[in-house]
mmCIF file of C-alpha atoms in Angstrom:
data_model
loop_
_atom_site.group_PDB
_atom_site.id
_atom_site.type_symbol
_atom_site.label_atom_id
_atom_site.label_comp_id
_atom_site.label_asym_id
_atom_site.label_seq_id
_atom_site.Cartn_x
_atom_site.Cartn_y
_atom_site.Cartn_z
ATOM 1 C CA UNK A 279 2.533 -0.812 -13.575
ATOM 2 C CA UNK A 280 6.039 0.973 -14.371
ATOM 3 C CA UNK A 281 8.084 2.799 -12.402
ATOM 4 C CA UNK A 282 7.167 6.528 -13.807
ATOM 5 C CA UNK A 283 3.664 5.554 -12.655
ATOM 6 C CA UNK A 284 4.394 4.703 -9.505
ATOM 7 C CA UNK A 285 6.573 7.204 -8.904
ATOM 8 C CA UNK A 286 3.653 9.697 -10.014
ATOM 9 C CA UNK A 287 1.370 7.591 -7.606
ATOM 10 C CA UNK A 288 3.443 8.563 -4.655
ATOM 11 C CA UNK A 289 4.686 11.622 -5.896
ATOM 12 C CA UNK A 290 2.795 13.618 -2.531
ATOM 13 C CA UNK A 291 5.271 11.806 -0.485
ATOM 14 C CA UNK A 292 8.048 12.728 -2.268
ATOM 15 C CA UNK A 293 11.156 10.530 -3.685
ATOM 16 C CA UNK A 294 10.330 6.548 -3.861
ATOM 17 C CA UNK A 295 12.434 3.594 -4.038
ATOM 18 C CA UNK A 296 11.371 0.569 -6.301
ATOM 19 C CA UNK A 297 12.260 -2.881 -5.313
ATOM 20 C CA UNK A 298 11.392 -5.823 -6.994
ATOM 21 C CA UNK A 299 9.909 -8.466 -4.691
ATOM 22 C CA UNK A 300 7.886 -11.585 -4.315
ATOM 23 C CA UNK A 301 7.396 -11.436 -8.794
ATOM 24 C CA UNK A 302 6.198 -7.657 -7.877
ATOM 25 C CA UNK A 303 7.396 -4.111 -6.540
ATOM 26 C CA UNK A 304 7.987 -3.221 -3.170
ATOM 27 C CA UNK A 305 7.844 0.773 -2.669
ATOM 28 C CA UNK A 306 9.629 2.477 -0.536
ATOM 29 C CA UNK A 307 10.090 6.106 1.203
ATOM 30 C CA UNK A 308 12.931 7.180 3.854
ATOM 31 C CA UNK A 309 13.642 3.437 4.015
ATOM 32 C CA UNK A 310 10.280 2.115 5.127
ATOM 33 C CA UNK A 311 7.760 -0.315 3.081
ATOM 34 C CA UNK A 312 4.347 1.340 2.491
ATOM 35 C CA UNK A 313 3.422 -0.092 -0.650
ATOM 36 C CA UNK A 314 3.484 -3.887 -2.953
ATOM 37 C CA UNK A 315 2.289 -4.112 -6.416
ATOM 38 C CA UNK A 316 1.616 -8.021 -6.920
ATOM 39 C CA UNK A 317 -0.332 -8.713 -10.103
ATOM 40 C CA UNK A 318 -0.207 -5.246 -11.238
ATOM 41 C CA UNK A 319 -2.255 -4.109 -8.200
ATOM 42 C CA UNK A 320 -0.802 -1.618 -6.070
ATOM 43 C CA UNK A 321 -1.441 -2.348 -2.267
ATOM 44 C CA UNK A 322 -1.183 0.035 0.264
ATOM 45 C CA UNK A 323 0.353 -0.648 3.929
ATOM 46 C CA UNK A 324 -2.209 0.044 6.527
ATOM 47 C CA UNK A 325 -2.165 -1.124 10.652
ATOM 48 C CA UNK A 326 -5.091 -1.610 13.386
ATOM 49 C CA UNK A 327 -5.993 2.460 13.257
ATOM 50 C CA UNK A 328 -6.194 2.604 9.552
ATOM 51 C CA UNK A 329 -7.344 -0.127 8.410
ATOM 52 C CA UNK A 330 -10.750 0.736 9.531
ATOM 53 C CA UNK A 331 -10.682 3.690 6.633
ATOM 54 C CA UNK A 332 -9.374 1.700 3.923
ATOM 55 C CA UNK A 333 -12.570 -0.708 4.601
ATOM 56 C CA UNK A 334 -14.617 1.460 4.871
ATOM 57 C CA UNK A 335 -13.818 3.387 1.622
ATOM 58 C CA UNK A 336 -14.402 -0.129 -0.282
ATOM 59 C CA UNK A 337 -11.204 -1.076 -0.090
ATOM 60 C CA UNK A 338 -10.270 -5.548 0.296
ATOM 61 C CA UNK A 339 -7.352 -6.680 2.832
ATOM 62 C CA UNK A 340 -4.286 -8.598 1.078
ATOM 63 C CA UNK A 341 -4.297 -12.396 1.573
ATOM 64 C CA UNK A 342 -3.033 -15.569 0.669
ATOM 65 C CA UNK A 343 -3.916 -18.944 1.611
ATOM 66 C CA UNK A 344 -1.758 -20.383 4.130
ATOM 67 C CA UNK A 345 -1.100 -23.887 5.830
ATOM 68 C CA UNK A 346 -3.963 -26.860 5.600
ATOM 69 C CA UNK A 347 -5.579 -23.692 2.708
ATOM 70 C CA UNK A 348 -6.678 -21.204 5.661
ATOM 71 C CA UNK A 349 -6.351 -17.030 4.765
ATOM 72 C CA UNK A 350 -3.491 -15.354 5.948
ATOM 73 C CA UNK A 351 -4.343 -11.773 6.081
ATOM 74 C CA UNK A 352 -1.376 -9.207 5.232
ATOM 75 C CA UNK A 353 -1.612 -5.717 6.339
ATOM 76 C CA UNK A 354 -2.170 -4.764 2.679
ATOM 77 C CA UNK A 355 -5.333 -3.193 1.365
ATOM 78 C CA UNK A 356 -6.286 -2.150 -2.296
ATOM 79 C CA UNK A 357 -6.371 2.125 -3.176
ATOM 80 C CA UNK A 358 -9.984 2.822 -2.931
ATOM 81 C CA UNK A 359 -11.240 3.568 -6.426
ATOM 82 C CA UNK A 360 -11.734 7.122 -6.782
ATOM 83 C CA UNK A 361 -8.496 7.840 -5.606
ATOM 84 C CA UNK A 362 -6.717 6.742 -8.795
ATOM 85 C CA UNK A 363 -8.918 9.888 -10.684
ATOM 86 C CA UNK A 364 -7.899 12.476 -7.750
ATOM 87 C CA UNK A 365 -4.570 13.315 -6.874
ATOM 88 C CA UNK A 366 -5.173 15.052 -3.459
ATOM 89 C CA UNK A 367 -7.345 11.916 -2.729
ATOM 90 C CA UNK A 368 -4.883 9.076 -3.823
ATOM 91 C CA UNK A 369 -2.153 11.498 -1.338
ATOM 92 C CA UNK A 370 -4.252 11.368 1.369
ATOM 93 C CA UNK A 371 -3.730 7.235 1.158
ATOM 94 C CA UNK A 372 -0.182 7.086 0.370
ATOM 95 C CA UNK A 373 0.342 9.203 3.342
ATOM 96 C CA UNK A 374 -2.035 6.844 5.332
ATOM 97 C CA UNK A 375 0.248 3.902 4.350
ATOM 98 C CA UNK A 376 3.516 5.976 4.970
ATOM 99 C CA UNK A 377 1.889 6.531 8.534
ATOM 100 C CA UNK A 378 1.238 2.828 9.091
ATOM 101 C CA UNK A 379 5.045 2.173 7.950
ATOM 102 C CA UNK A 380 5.938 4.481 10.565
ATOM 103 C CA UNK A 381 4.202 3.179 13.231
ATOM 104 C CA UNK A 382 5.125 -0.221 12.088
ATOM 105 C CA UNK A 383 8.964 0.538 12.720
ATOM 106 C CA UNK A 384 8.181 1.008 16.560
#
């Protein structure tokens, strides 16, 4: 994914700051992570209250496979699918992740 498309992605939050990380893209806004892209999939930030709404749309928690090959779950989850045809619907998650961010920084 380039950086005009993510920028359009996340243009309901406003301005965005691309930094390369981990062989993908860390997005930022107002200095806060809300977003990776790792194998051109964007993941979205989300906590213990929304969480719950990204798996419930559909949407599969970020992990990796840690020490003696056990998950290690990240609080990363994939854009539900019709958001990336609706632009009020793929705001309502960026904003979702910008809340988790917040919250995170707390």
């Amino acid at each position: 994914m380039d950086n005009i498309e993510i920028e359009e992605m996340f243009q309901a939050l406003g301005p965005v700051t691309i930094k390369r990380m981990f062989g993908g893209k860390g997005i930022y806004h107002m200095g806060r992570i809300l977003a990776i892209e790792l194998d051109s999939e964007m993941l979205l930030k989300a906590d213990e209250i929304s969480a719950p709404e990204f798996e419930e749309a559909g949407a599969t928690r970020w992990a990796y496979e840690g020490k003696k090959g056990k998950p290690v779950n990240m609080p990363y989850w994939s854009i539900p699918d019709d958001a990336f045809d609706d632009p009020d619907i793929m705001a309502r998650w960026v904003r979702l992740a910008y809340e988790a961010a917040v919250r995170a920084d707390k």
